[in-house]
Amino acid sequence: MSSSASSGTSTTHSFYKILNQFRAPSKSRHAADVDEGVKKLRRLILVEGIPSTADPTLRPRIWKILLRVHELPVETFLQYVSRGPCEVREKIRNDTFRTLATDRGFKERVREDMLVRLLDAFVWRNYDRQETQQLGFTYVQGMNVLAAPFLYTMPSELEAFFCFAKFIEQSCPLYVQPTLEGVHSGLKLLDRCLKIVDSELFAYLRSKNLSAEIYAFPSVLTLCACTPPLDQVLQLWDFLLAFGVHLNVLCVIAQLLLMRDEVMSSSSPMRLLRTFPPLEALPVIGIAVTLVRDLPPELYEELVKHPYQIQTP
């Protein structure tokens, strides 16, 4: 066995060891033990990454733990599905057919009707809950791409639905408001962060009238899921689910830094920025983690809160 194969096996065993702690019924688990297990999972994801060629049940189990999805009420999901098309079905269908359209592996595993069903069900869920929620939810641009990794990764539509719903409602609710408030906040923060971590690159892009709103909108809106290949997107999402959606802003900056030389030497950098190079999760994560240290604490705090906390002027 090669050293990389044996290290992959030992990493898989390390994940199993932590996951076994979550096998006890949820009522008998102490909150402190759960938190400690999640901390260990995060550390392992950052240091080793989830082995992609190992047990295919590994990533779904880890994502459910990170999202704290413990209940999967089948009847509730079936009830939403049985209602059929929601009021914005046409809007959903306008987007679903082109979701990750160039990825053959995705198209083989996730049919369009699965995406439509999940998004319909999500709209119905929040139609029922609008009286009790501070923020309302319906279908908005980009939601189809945010749903895609869950349908691709999870063994069932049921699990994909509840993971997606929890993720949207708790991790990044402001990203999916009709005004895309969180996305626009993220783009402004991207400019502010870039100015600090690479003032020269920031100034060059500004000299070409390029702000993050212009070149980074798709990457911030979809948490980089718009940049193939999908296996790299999933690795990046392991990191974002473990440490927070806010870090996607730094992951976009990391992609800029990886193509910095080409951008700086181009007289028309927007031509390069219109389509980012294929995603490489590990270098992007490595750079993003180091960028955290370069940011002033108050700016980083703004970054942490922007996906879910409404900004007061």
Short mmCIF file of C-alpha atoms in Angstrom, two decimals:
data_model
loop_
_atom_site.label_atom_id
_atom_site.label_comp_id
_atom_site.label_asym_id
_atom_site.label_seq_id
_atom_site.Cartn_x
_atom_site.Cartn_y
_atom_site.Cartn_z
CA MET A 1 0.00 0.00 0.00
CA SER A 2 1.35 3.45 -0.91
CA SER A 3 2.02 5.99 1.86
CA SER A 4 -0.77 8.26 0.54
CA ALA A 5 -3.24 5.34 0.57
CA SER A 6 -2.24 4.36 4.12
CA SER A 7 -2.51 7.98 5.32
CA GLY A 8 -5.96 8.17 3.69
CA THR A 9 -6.96 4.99 5.56
CA SER A 10 -5.71 6.35 8.90
CA THR A 11 -7.57 9.64 8.29
CA THR A 12 -10.75 7.67 7.55
CA HIS A 13 -10.29 5.74 10.83
CA SER A 14 -9.83 9.05 12.68
CA PHE A 15 -13.15 10.28 11.28
CA TYR A 16 -14.87 6.99 12.18
CA LYS A 17 -13.58 7.26 15.72
CA ILE A 18 -15.16 10.70 16.14
CA LEU A 19 -18.38 9.74 14.32
CA ASN A 20 -18.86 6.75 16.62
CA GLN A 21 -19.26 9.20 19.51
CA PHE A 22 -22.40 10.50 17.79
CA ARG A 23 -24.01 7.05 17.52
CA ALA A 24 -25.56 7.25 20.99
CA PRO A 25 -29.22 8.36 21.01
CA SER A 26 -29.39 12.17 20.98
CA LYS A 27 -31.26 12.27 24.32
CA SER A 28 -28.42 10.52 26.12
CA ARG A 29 -25.68 12.73 24.64
CA HIS A 30 -24.53 15.72 26.65
CA ALA A 31 -24.28 19.04 24.80
CA ALA A 32 -20.66 19.45 25.95
CA ASP A 33 -19.74 16.06 24.43
CA VAL A 34 -21.43 16.97 21.14
CA ASP A 35 -19.56 20.30 21.04
CA GLU A 36 -16.27 18.54 21.75
CA GLY A 37 -16.95 16.01 18.96
CA VAL A 38 -17.77 18.82 16.51
CA LYS A 39 -14.53 20.60 17.49
CA LYS A 40 -12.53 17.43 16.74
CA LEU A 41 -14.31 17.03 13.40
CA ARG A 42 -13.49 20.63 12.45
CA ARG A 43 -9.84 20.19 13.35
CA LEU A 44 -9.60 17.00 11.29
CA ILE A 45 -11.34 18.62 8.28
CA LEU A 46 -8.86 21.51 8.39
CA VAL A 47 -5.73 19.40 8.86
CA GLU A 48 -6.57 16.29 6.80
CA GLY A 49 -9.72 16.95 4.77
CA ILE A 50 -12.48 14.36 4.31
CA PRO A 51 -10.98 11.53 2.19
CA SER A 52 -12.93 11.69 -1.08
CA THR A 53 -12.18 8.15 -2.26
CA ALA A 54 -13.05 6.50 1.04
CA ASP A 55 -16.47 5.51 2.34
CA PRO A 56 -19.11 7.54 0.40
CA THR A 57 -21.25 7.76 3.56
CA LEU A 58 -18.54 9.75 5.35
CA ARG A 59 -19.23 13.22 3.95
CA PRO A 60 -23.05 13.03 4.35
CA ARG A 61 -22.68 11.92 7.98
CA ILE A 62 -20.20 14.70 8.72
CA TRP A 63 -22.29 17.40 7.01
CA LYS A 64 -25.37 16.37 9.04
CA ILE A 65 -23.39 16.63 12.27
CA LEU A 66 -21.89 20.03 11.33
CA LEU A 67 -25.36 21.33 10.44
CA ARG A 68 -26.84 19.66 13.53
CA VAL A 69 -29.51 17.91 11.49
CA HIS A 70 -30.71 15.19 13.87
CA GLU A 71 -34.36 14.76 12.90
CA LEU A 72 -35.56 13.69 9.45
CA PRO A 73 -39.38 13.71 9.67
CA VAL A 74 -40.44 11.83 6.54
CA GLU A 75 -44.13 12.76 6.89
CA THR A 76 -43.32 16.48 6.99
CA PHE A 77 -41.25 16.31 3.80
CA LEU A 78 -43.88 14.19 1.99
CA GLN A 79 -46.55 16.67 3.02
CA TYR A 80 -44.64 19.55 1.38
CA VAL A 81 -44.01 17.47 -1.76
CA SER A 82 -47.66 16.40 -2.01
CA ARG A 83 -48.70 20.05 -2.38
CA GLY A 84 -47.08 20.11 -5.81
CA PRO A 85 -45.87 23.28 -7.53
CA CYS A 86 -45.37 26.31 -5.30
CA GLU A 87 -46.33 29.84 -6.39
CA VAL A 88 -42.85 30.55 -7.81
CA ARG A 89 -42.47 27.23 -9.67
CA GLU A 90 -41.92 29.03 -12.99
CA LYS A 91 -39.03 31.01 -11.51
CA ILE A 92 -37.53 27.78 -10.14
CA ARG A 93 -37.83 26.02 -13.53
CA ASN A 94 -36.13 28.96 -15.25
CA ASP A 95 -32.99 28.20 -13.21
CA THR A 96 -32.95 24.47 -12.45
CA PHE A 97 -32.31 23.20 -15.98
CA ARG A 98 -28.97 25.04 -16.13
CA THR A 99 -27.74 24.08 -12.64
CA LEU A 100 -24.11 22.84 -12.95
CA ALA A 101 -25.02 22.10 -16.58
CA THR A 102 -21.45 21.29 -17.66
CA ASP A 103 -20.83 18.73 -14.89
CA ARG A 104 -21.62 15.29 -16.26
CA GLY A 105 -21.23 13.54 -12.88
CA PHE A 106 -23.75 15.91 -11.32
CA LYS A 107 -26.22 15.47 -14.18
CA GLU A 108 -25.97 11.68 -13.89
CA ARG A 109 -26.73 11.71 -10.17
CA VAL A 110 -29.13 14.66 -9.77
CA ARG A 111 -32.10 14.98 -12.11
CA GLU A 112 -33.81 18.32 -12.62
CA ASP A 113 -37.07 17.06 -11.08
CA MET A 114 -35.19 16.36 -7.82
CA LEU A 115 -33.99 19.97 -7.67
CA VAL A 116 -37.45 21.32 -8.49
CA ARG A 117 -39.07 19.10 -5.84
CA LEU A 118 -36.61 20.16 -3.13
CA LEU A 119 -37.01 23.87 -3.93
CA ASP A 120 -40.82 23.62 -4.12
CA ALA A 121 -40.82 21.88 -0.73
CA PHE A 122 -38.57 24.57 0.74
CA VAL A 123 -40.93 27.33 -0.39
CA TRP A 124 -43.94 25.44 1.09
CA ARG A 125 -42.05 24.91 4.38
CA ASN A 126 -41.48 28.62 4.78
CA TYR A 127 -44.97 29.53 3.60
CA ASP A 128 -46.20 27.62 6.66
CA ARG A 129 -43.66 29.16 9.02
CA GLN A 130 -43.81 32.83 7.95
CA GLU A 131 -45.80 33.89 11.04
CA THR A 132 -43.14 32.56 13.41
CA GLN A 133 -39.96 33.67 11.62
CA GLN A 134 -38.23 37.02 11.70
CA LEU A 135 -37.03 36.49 8.13
CA GLY A 136 -39.22 35.04 5.41
CA PHE A 137 -37.92 32.78 2.64
CA THR A 138 -39.00 32.07 -0.88
CA TYR A 139 -37.07 31.01 -3.98
CA VAL A 140 -34.40 33.50 -5.08
CA GLN A 141 -31.63 33.53 -7.68
CA GLY A 142 -28.72 31.24 -6.80
CA MET A 143 -30.70 28.95 -4.51
CA ASN A 144 -30.68 26.22 -7.18
CA VAL A 145 -26.86 26.16 -7.10
CA LEU A 146 -26.80 26.17 -3.28
CA ALA A 147 -29.15 23.16 -3.27
CA ALA A 148 -27.06 21.22 -5.80
CA PRO A 149 -24.21 20.04 -3.49
CA PHE A 150 -26.73 18.72 -0.95
CA LEU A 151 -28.62 16.65 -3.55
CA TYR A 152 -25.33 15.38 -4.96
CA THR A 153 -23.83 14.47 -1.58
CA MET A 154 -26.77 13.14 0.45
CA PRO A 155 -28.03 9.57 -0.04
CA SER A 156 -31.66 10.71 -0.21
CA GLU A 157 -33.79 13.70 -1.17
CA LEU A 158 -35.13 13.68 2.40
CA GLU A 159 -31.66 14.25 3.89
CA ALA A 160 -30.75 16.77 1.20
CA PHE A 161 -33.92 18.75 1.93
CA PHE A 162 -33.44 19.04 5.69
CA CYS A 163 -29.72 19.81 5.38
CA PHE A 164 -30.40 22.47 2.75
CA ALA A 165 -33.22 24.03 4.80
CA LYS A 166 -31.10 24.18 7.98
CA PHE A 167 -28.15 25.60 6.04
CA ILE A 168 -30.19 28.34 4.35
CA GLU A 169 -32.22 29.31 7.42
CA GLN A 170 -29.36 29.36 9.92
CA SER A 171 -26.01 29.66 8.12
CA CYS A 172 -26.77 32.25 5.43
CA PRO A 173 -30.37 33.56 5.65
CA LEU A 174 -29.41 37.02 4.37
CA TYR A 175 -27.90 35.50 1.21
CA VAL A 176 -31.35 34.38 0.07
CA GLN A 177 -33.52 37.37 0.89
CA PRO A 178 -35.19 38.93 -2.19
CA THR A 179 -32.67 41.82 -2.08
CA LEU A 180 -29.71 39.38 -1.68
CA GLU A 181 -28.66 41.61 1.21
CA GLY A 182 -26.02 39.21 2.56
CA VAL A 183 -24.45 38.75 -0.89
CA HIS A 184 -24.08 42.51 -1.40
CA SER A 185 -22.64 42.89 2.12
CA GLY A 186 -20.19 40.09 1.32
CA LEU A 187 -19.09 41.84 -1.88
CA LYS A 188 -18.47 45.13 -0.03
CA LEU A 189 -16.52 43.24 2.62
CA LEU A 190 -14.51 41.49 -0.10
CA ASP A 191 -13.34 44.90 -1.39
CA ARG A 192 -12.46 46.07 2.12
CA CYS A 193 -10.56 42.86 2.93
CA LEU A 194 -8.70 42.86 -0.40
CA LYS A 195 -7.62 46.47 0.17
CA ILE A 196 -5.97 45.35 3.42
CA VAL A 197 -4.40 42.06 2.32
CA ASP A 198 -3.23 43.21 -1.14
CA SER A 199 -3.55 46.96 -1.62
CA GLU A 200 -1.66 46.84 -4.93
CA LEU A 201 -4.04 44.33 -6.51
CA PHE A 202 -7.03 46.21 -5.09
CA ALA A 203 -5.77 49.52 -6.55
CA TYR A 204 -5.10 47.93 -9.94
CA LEU A 205 -8.61 46.46 -10.14
CA ARG A 206 -10.09 49.81 -9.06
CA SER A 207 -8.07 51.58 -11.76
CA LYS A 208 -9.96 49.38 -14.23
CA ASN A 209 -13.28 50.26 -12.50
CA LEU A 210 -13.55 46.71 -11.18
CA SER A 211 -15.17 46.24 -7.80
CA ALA A 212 -16.15 42.90 -6.28
CA GLU A 213 -19.81 43.60 -7.28
CA ILE A 214 -18.71 43.32 -10.92
CA TYR A 215 -16.32 40.33 -10.93
CA ALA A 216 -17.12 38.30 -7.79
CA PHE A 217 -20.93 38.29 -7.67
CA PRO A 218 -21.41 34.65 -8.88
CA SER A 219 -18.69 33.30 -6.53
CA VAL A 220 -20.12 35.06 -3.47
CA LEU A 221 -23.75 34.27 -4.38
CA THR A 222 -23.12 30.53 -4.80
CA LEU A 223 -20.33 30.09 -2.20
CA CYS A 224 -17.96 29.21 -5.07
CA ALA A 225 -20.20 26.36 -6.27
CA CYS A 226 -20.31 28.06 -9.70
CA THR A 227 -16.60 27.28 -10.26
CA PRO A 228 -15.93 23.65 -11.28
CA PRO A 229 -14.87 20.93 -10.66
CA LEU A 230 -17.56 19.74 -8.26
CA ASP A 231 -15.25 17.48 -6.22
CA GLN A 232 -13.23 20.60 -5.31
CA VAL A 233 -16.40 22.54 -4.49
CA LEU A 234 -17.38 19.77 -2.04
CA GLN A 235 -13.95 19.95 -0.36
CA LEU A 236 -14.32 23.71 -0.03
CA TRP A 237 -17.82 23.28 1.39
CA ASP A 238 -16.48 20.80 3.99
CA PHE A 239 -14.39 23.74 5.21
CA LEU A 240 -17.23 26.30 5.00
CA LEU A 241 -19.70 24.04 6.83
CA ALA A 242 -17.08 23.41 9.52
CA PHE A 243 -15.93 26.99 10.05
CA GLY A 244 -18.59 29.29 8.61
CA VAL A 245 -20.01 30.60 5.35
CA HIS A 246 -18.37 34.00 5.97
CA LEU A 247 -14.99 32.48 5.03
CA ASN A 248 -16.18 32.15 1.44
CA VAL A 249 -15.33 35.87 0.98
CA LEU A 250 -11.71 35.06 1.86
CA CYS A 251 -11.83 31.98 -0.40
CA VAL A 252 -12.75 34.23 -3.33
CA ILE A 253 -9.82 36.54 -2.44
CA ALA A 254 -7.60 33.43 -2.28
CA GLN A 255 -8.62 32.57 -5.86
CA LEU A 256 -7.74 36.12 -6.92
CA LEU A 257 -4.32 35.82 -5.26
CA LEU A 258 -3.67 32.53 -7.07
CA MET A 259 -4.20 34.30 -10.41
CA ARG A 260 -2.66 37.59 -9.27
CA ASP A 261 0.26 37.68 -11.73
CA GLU A 262 -1.99 37.14 -14.75
CA VAL A 263 -4.49 39.75 -13.51
CA MET A 264 -1.81 42.36 -12.79
CA SER A 265 -0.20 41.90 -16.21
CA SER A 266 -3.49 42.00 -18.13
CA SER A 267 -4.71 45.23 -19.70
CA SER A 268 -8.28 43.81 -19.56
CA PRO A 269 -8.42 41.82 -16.29
CA MET A 270 -12.20 41.41 -16.49
CA ARG A 271 -11.65 38.96 -19.36
CA LEU A 272 -9.78 36.73 -16.88
CA LEU A 273 -12.16 37.36 -14.00
CA ARG A 274 -15.29 36.55 -15.99
CA THR A 275 -14.47 32.85 -15.58
CA PHE A 276 -12.24 31.90 -12.65
CA PRO A 277 -9.69 29.10 -13.23
CA PRO A 278 -10.74 25.59 -12.09
CA LEU A 279 -11.15 25.54 -8.32
CA GLU A 280 -8.35 24.01 -6.21
CA ALA A 281 -9.76 23.63 -2.74
CA LEU A 282 -6.62 22.96 -0.68
CA PRO A 283 -4.54 25.98 -1.76
CA VAL A 284 -7.64 28.20 -1.54
CA ILE A 285 -8.40 27.01 2.01
CA GLY A 286 -4.73 27.39 3.01
CA ILE A 287 -4.61 30.99 1.81
CA ALA A 288 -8.02 31.85 3.32
CA VAL A 289 -6.93 30.62 6.75
CA THR A 290 -3.78 32.77 6.67
CA LEU A 291 -5.76 35.84 5.52
CA VAL A 292 -7.84 35.71 8.72
CA ARG A 293 -4.75 36.78 10.68
CA ASP A 294 -4.22 39.84 8.46
CA LEU A 295 -7.65 41.36 9.14
CA PRO A 296 -8.40 43.81 11.97
CA PRO A 297 -10.61 42.10 14.62
CA GLU A 298 -13.56 44.47 14.06
CA LEU A 299 -13.54 43.84 10.29
CA TYR A 300 -13.35 40.08 10.84
CA GLU A 301 -16.31 40.29 13.22
CA GLU A 302 -18.33 42.07 10.50
CA LEU A 303 -17.31 39.33 8.10
CA VAL A 304 -18.46 36.59 10.51
CA LYS A 305 -21.89 38.15 11.02
CA HIS A 306 -22.72 39.32 7.49
CA PRO A 307 -24.47 36.10 6.28
CA TYR A 308 -27.04 36.15 9.10
CA GLN A 309 -27.10 39.44 11.03
CA ILE A 310 -28.89 42.45 9.54
CA GLN A 311 -26.44 45.38 9.41
CA THR A 312 -27.54 48.58 11.09
CA PRO A 313 -26.38 51.76 9.33
#
